[in-house]
C-alpha positions as a printed NumPy array, in Angstrom:
array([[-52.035, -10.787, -36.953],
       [-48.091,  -9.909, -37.427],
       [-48.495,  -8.185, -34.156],
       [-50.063, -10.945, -32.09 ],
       [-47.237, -13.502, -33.5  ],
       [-44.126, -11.201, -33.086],
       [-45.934, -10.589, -29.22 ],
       [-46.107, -14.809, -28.9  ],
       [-42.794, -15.302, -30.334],
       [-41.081, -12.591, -27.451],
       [-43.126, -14.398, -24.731],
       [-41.869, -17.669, -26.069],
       [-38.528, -16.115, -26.035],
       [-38.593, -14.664, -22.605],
       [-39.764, -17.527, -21.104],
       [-36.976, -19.617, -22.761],
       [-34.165, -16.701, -20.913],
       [-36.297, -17.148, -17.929],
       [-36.508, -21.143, -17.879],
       [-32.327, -21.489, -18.709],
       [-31.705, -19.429, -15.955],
       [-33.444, -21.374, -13.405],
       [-32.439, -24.751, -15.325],
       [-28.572, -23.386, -14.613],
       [-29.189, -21.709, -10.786],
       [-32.196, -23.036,  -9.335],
       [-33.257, -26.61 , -10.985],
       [-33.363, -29.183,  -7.99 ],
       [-30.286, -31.297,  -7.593],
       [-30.424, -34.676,  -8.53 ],
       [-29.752, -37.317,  -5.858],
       [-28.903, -40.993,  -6.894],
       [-28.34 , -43.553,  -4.072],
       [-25.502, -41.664,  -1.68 ],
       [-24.062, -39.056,  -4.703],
       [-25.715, -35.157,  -4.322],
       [-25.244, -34.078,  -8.173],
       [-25.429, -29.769,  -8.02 ],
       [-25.44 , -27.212, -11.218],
       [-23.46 , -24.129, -11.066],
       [-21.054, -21.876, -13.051],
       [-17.026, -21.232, -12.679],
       [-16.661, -18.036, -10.87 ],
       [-13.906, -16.191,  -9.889],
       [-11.834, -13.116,  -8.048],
       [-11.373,  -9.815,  -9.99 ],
       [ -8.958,  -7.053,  -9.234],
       [ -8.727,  -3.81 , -10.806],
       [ -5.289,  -2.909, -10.956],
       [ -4.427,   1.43 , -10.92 ],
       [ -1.69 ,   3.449,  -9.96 ],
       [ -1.565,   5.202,  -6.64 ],
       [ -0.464,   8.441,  -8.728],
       [ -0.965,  10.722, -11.021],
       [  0.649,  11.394, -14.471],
       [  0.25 ,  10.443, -17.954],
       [  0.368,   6.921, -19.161],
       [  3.85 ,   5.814, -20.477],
       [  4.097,   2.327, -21.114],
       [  1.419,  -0.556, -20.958],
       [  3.532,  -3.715, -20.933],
       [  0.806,  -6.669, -21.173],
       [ -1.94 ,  -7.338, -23.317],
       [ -5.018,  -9.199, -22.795],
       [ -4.971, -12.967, -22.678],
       [ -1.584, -12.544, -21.178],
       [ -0.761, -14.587, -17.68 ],
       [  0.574, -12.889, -14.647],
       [  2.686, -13.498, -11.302],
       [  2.999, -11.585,  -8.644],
       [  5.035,  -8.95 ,  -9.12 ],
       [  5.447,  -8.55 , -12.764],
       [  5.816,  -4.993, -14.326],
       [  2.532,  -4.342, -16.094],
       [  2.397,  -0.603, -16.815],
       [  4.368,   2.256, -15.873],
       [  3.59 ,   6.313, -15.587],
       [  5.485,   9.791, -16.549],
       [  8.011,   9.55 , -13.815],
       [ 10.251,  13.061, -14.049],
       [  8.35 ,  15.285, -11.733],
       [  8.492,  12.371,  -9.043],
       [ 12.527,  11.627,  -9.48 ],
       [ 13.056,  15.486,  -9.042],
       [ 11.3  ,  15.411,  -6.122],
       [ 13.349,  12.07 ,  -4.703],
       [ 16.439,  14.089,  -5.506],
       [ 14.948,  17.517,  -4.334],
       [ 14.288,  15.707,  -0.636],
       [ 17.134,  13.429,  -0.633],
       [ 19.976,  16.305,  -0.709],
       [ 17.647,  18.615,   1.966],
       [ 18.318,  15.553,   3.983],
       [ 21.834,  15.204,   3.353],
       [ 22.214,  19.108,   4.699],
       [ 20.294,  18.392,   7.647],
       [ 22.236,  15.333,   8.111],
       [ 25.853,  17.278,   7.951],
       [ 23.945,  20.182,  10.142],
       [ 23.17 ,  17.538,  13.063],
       [ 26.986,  15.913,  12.762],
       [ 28.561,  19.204,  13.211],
       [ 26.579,  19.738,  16.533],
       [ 26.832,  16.016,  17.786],
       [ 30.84 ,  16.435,  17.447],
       [ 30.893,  19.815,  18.752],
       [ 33.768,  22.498,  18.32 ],
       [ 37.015,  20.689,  16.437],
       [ 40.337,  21.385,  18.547],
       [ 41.476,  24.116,  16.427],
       [ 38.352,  26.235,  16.707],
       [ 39.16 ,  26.03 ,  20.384],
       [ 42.373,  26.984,  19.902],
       [ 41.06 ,  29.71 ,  17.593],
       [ 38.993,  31.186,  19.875],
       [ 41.547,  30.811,  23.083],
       [ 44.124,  32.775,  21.106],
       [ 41.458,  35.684,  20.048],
       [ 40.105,  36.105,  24.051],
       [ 44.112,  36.431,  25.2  ],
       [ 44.905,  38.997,  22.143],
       [ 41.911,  40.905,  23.339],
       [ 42.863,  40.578,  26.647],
       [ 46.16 ,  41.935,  25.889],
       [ 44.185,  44.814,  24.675],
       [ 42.407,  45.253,  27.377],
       [ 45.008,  45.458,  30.04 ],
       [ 47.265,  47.947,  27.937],
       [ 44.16 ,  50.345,  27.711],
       [ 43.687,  49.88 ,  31.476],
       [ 47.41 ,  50.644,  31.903],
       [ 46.771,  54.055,  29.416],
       [ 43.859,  55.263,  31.577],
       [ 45.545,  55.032,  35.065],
       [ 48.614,  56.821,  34.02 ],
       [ 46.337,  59.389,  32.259],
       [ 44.56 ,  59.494,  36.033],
       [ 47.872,  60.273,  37.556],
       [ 48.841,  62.898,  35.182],
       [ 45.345,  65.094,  34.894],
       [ 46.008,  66.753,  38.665],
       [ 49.587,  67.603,  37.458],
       [ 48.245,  69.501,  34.196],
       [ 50.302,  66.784,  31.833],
       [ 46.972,  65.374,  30.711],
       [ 43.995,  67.098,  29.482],
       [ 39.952,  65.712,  30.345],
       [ 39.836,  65.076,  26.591],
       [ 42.958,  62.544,  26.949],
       [ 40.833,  60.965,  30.372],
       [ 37.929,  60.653,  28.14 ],
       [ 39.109,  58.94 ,  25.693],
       [ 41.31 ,  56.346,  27.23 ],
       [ 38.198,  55.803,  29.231],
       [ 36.205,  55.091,  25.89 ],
       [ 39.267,  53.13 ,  24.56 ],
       [ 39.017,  51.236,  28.113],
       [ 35.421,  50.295,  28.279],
       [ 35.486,  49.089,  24.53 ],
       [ 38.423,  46.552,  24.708],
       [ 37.129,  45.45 ,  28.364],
       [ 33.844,  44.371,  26.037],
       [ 35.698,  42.959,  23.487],
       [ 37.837,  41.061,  25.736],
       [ 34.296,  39.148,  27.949],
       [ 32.525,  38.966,  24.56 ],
       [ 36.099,  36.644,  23.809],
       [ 35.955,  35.09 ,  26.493],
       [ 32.099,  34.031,  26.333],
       [ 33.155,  32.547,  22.905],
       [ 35.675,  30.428,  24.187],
       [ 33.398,  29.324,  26.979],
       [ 30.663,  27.907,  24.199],
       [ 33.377,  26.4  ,  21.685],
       [ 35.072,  24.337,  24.955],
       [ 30.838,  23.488,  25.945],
       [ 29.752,  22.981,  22.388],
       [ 26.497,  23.344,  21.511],
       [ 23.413,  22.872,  23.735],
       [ 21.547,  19.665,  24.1  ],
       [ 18.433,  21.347,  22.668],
       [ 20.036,  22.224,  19.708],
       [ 21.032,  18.554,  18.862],
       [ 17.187,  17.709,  19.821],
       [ 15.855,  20.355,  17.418],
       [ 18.445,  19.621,  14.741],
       [ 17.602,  16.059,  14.873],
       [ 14.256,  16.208,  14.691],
       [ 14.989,  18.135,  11.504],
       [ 16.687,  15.468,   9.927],
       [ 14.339,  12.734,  10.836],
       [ 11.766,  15.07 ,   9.702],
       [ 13.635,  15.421,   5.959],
       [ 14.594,  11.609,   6.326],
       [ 10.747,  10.764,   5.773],
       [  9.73 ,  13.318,   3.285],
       [ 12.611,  11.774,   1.731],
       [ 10.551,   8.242,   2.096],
       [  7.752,   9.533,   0.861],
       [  9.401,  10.929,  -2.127],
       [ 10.871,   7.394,  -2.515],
       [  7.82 ,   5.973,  -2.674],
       [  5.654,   8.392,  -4.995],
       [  8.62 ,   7.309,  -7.442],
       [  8.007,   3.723,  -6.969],
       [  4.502,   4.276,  -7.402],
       [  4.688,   5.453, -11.419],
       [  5.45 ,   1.903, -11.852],
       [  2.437,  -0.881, -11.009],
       [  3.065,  -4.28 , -10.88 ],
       [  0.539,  -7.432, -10.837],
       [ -1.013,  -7.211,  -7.252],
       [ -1.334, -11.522,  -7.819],
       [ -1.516, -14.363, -10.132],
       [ -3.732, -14.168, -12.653],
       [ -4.59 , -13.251, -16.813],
       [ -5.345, -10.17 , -17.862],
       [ -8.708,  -9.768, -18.741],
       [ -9.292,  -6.064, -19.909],
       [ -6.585,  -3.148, -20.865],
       [ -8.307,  -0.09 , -20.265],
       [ -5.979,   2.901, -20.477],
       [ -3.545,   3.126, -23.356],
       [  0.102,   5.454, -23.359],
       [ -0.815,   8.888, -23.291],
       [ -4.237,   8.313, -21.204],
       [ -4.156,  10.2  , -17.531],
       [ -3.923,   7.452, -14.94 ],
       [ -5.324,   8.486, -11.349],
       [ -5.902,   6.147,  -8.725],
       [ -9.32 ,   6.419,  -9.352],
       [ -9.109,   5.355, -12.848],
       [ -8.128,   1.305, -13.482],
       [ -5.744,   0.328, -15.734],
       [ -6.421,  -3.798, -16.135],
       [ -9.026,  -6.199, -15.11 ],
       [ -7.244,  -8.81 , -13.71 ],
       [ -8.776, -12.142, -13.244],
       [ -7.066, -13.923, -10.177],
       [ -6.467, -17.632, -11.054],
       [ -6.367, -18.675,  -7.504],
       [ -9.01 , -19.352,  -5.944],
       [-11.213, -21.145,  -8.361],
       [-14.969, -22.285,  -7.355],
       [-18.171, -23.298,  -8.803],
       [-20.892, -21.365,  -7.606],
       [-24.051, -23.44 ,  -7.211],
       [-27.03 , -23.688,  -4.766],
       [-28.082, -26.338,  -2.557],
       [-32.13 , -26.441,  -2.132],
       [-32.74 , -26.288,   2.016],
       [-33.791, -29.568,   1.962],
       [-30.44 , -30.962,   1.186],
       [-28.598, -28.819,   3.004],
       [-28.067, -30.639,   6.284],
       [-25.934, -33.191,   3.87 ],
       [-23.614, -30.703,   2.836],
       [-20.223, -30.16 ,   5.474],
       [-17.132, -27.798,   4.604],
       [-14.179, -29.46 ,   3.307],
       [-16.235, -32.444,   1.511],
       [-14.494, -33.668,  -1.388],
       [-15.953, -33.235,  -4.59 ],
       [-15.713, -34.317,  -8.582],
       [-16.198, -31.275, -11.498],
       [-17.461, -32.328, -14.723],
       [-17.498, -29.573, -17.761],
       [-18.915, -29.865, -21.283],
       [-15.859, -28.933, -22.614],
       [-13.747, -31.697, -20.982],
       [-16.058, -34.531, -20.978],
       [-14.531, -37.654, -20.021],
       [-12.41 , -36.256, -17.069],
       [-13.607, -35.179, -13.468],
       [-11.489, -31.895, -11.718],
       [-10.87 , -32.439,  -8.338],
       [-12.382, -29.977,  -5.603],
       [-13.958, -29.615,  -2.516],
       [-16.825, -27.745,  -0.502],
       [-15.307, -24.274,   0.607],
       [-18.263, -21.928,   1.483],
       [-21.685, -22.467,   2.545],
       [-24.096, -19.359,   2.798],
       [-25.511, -18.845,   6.599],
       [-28.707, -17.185,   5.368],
       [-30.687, -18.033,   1.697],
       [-30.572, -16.455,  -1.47 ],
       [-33.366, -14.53 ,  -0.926],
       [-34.942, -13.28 ,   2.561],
       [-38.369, -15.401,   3.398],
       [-41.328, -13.737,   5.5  ],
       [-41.229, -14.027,   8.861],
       [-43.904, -17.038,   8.621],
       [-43.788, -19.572,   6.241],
       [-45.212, -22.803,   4.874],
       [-44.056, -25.973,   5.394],
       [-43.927, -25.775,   1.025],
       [-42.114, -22.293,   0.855],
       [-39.14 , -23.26 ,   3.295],
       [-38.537, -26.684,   0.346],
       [-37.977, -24.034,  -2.059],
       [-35.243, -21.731,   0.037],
       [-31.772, -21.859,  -1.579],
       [-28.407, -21.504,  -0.274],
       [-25.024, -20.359,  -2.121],
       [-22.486, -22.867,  -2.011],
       [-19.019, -22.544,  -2.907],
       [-16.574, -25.365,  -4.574],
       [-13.456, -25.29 ,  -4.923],
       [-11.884, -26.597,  -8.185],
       [ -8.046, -27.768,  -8.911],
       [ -6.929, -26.604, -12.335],
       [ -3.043, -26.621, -12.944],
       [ -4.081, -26.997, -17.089],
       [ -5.583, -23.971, -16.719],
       [ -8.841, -25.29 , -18.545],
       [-11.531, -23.184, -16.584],
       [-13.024, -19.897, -17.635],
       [-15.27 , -17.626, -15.59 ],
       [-18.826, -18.43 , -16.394],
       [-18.605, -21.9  , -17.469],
       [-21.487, -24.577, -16.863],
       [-20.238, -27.086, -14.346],
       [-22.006, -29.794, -12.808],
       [-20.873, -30.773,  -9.031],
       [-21.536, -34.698,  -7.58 ],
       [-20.907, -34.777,  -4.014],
       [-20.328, -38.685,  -1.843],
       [-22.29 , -37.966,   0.422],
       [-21.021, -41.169,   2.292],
       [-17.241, -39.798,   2.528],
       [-15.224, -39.162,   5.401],
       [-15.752, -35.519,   6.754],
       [-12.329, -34.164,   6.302],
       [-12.531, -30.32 ,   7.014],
       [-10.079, -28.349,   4.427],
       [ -9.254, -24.737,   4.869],
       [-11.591, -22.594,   2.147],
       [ -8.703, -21.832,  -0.01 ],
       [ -7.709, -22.43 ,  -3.133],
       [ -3.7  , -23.974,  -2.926],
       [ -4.791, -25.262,   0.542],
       [ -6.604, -28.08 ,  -1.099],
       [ -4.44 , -28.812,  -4.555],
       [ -1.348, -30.213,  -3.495],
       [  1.562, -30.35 ,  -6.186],
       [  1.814, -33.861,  -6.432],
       [ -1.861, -34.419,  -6.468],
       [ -3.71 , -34.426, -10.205],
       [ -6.246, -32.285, -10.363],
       [ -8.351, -34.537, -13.05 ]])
């Protein structure tokens, strides 16, 4: 007997779940004169905010509950392995940087001068050994110089005559300077350093995350010491902005629903005073997919996701909240982009 009454009691139950769902999604709409009245819930964006590195969890700078701009420091990673490398990639660039000047603004004077002065002392050389070998020529037939003298003024000849071009090459180059390709190559270098450099730069800037939009916090996930990843989020983040009601319009109605129709919001929680909004987002195709032939009674019963978009500068909204929509269904068509500021000017009250 318990049985059968605890089994009664969970069907009881389960129909209850069952029938406040559809009483919240699905119940018709109520239509009195011109007004379309439509049931729905606050619904809104999520984002969930992570680091685009790796490295242990230093600081976590906001807590729950806790509203956000743009742009606001909300957490921040281990950050000394990444500033090493920023300084690691930033002075290889620097070198290549001085490397590609020196080439661009070729040999200074005085290394011209340099090398000028070494070709004519080696030519100096040169021309006193060729002096030494023809008087040794003139003396061997006389018997005044031996083949061992010949030989080596020859040797002492040859070697200053190759000192003396290799001189001379050198002074060639330092008036040229260096070789187009060589400024190509070295630049590429630098440009190459220049964005590992950048990337460095920006690995750095990564250990730090900021609030991607305006919103509240909604969950902290990691704490300080945790492992961030990018794979791994560190806050739910509910985005303020846009803000809709998400309700359903029965198919039967739905050819007096247009975008950008003005609407009125009513909540339990603020009875008394009507948010202003507007129709943002129709569905193209229903809830759920009919069969490819239908009755004339199963097409009254298709639904279609509709989308409203509420003002709320108060802030009085929360995701999941019972709202009830009335729609004139009389009004003006005035299309309004699907957006959420688009619609709620500043000096327009939003109740």
């Amino acid at each position: 007997m318990n049985l059968r009454r605890r089994l009664a009691a969970g069907a009881l139950v389960g129909a209850a779940i069952v029938g406040g769902v559809w009483w919240v999604f699905f119940r018709p709409p109520s239509q009195q004169g011109d007004v379309l009245t439509l049931y729905g819930n606050i619904d809104i964006r999520e984002v969930q905010a992570a680091f685009n590195d790796s490295d242990v969890v230093v600081r976590m700078l906001v807590q729950e509950g806790d509203r956000l701009k743009k742009g606001d420091l909300i957490a921040t990673i281990d950050d000394r392995r990444y500033a090493a490398r920023l300084d690691q990639a930033r002075r290889q660039a620097d070198s290549l940087k001085a490397a590609l000047d020196r080439l661009v603004h070729g040999s200074r004077p005085e290394e011209i001068a340099q090398a000028k002065a070494t070709m004519e002392a080696l030519r100096a050389v040169y021309e006193n050994n060729k002096t030494l070998y023809d008087r040794t020529m003139r003396l061997l037939p006389k018997g005044a110089a031996s083949t061992e003298d010949r030989d080596n003024a020859l040797a002492q000849l040859n070697s200053s005559q190759k000192n003396y071009e290799a001189a001379a090459q050198a002074y060639t180059l330092a008036v040229k300077g260096p070789r187009d390709e060589d400024i190509v190559a070295a630049r590429n270098n630098y440009h190459a350093a220049e964005a590992a450099a950048a990337l460095a730069e920006r690995e750095f800037a990564d250990t730090k995350l900021y609030a991607p939009s305006d919103g509240i916090v909604e969950a902290r996930i990691l704490e300080p010491g945790d492992m961030a990843s990018p794979s791994t989020p560190v806050y739910t983040i509910a985005l303020t902005d846009p803000l809709w009601v998400r309700a359903y319009v029965p198919e039967t109605e739905l050819g007096k629903v247009k975008l950008g129709m003005r609407a009125a919001i009513h909540t339990d929680s603020a009875p008394g005073h009507a948010y202003r909004g507007w129709v943002g987002y129709l569905s193209p195709t229903a809830e759920f997919t009919p069969k490819t032939i239908e009755s004339p009674e199963l097409r009254t019963k298709l639904v279609y996701q509709l989308r409203v978009y509420v003002c709320d500068p108060d802030n009085d909204l929360r995701l999941g909240m019972p709202a009830t929509v009335t729609i004139d269904l009389l009004q003006p068509r005035k299309a309004l982009t699907p957006g959420a500021a688009s619609g709620c000017g500043a000096g327009d009250g939003a109740k």
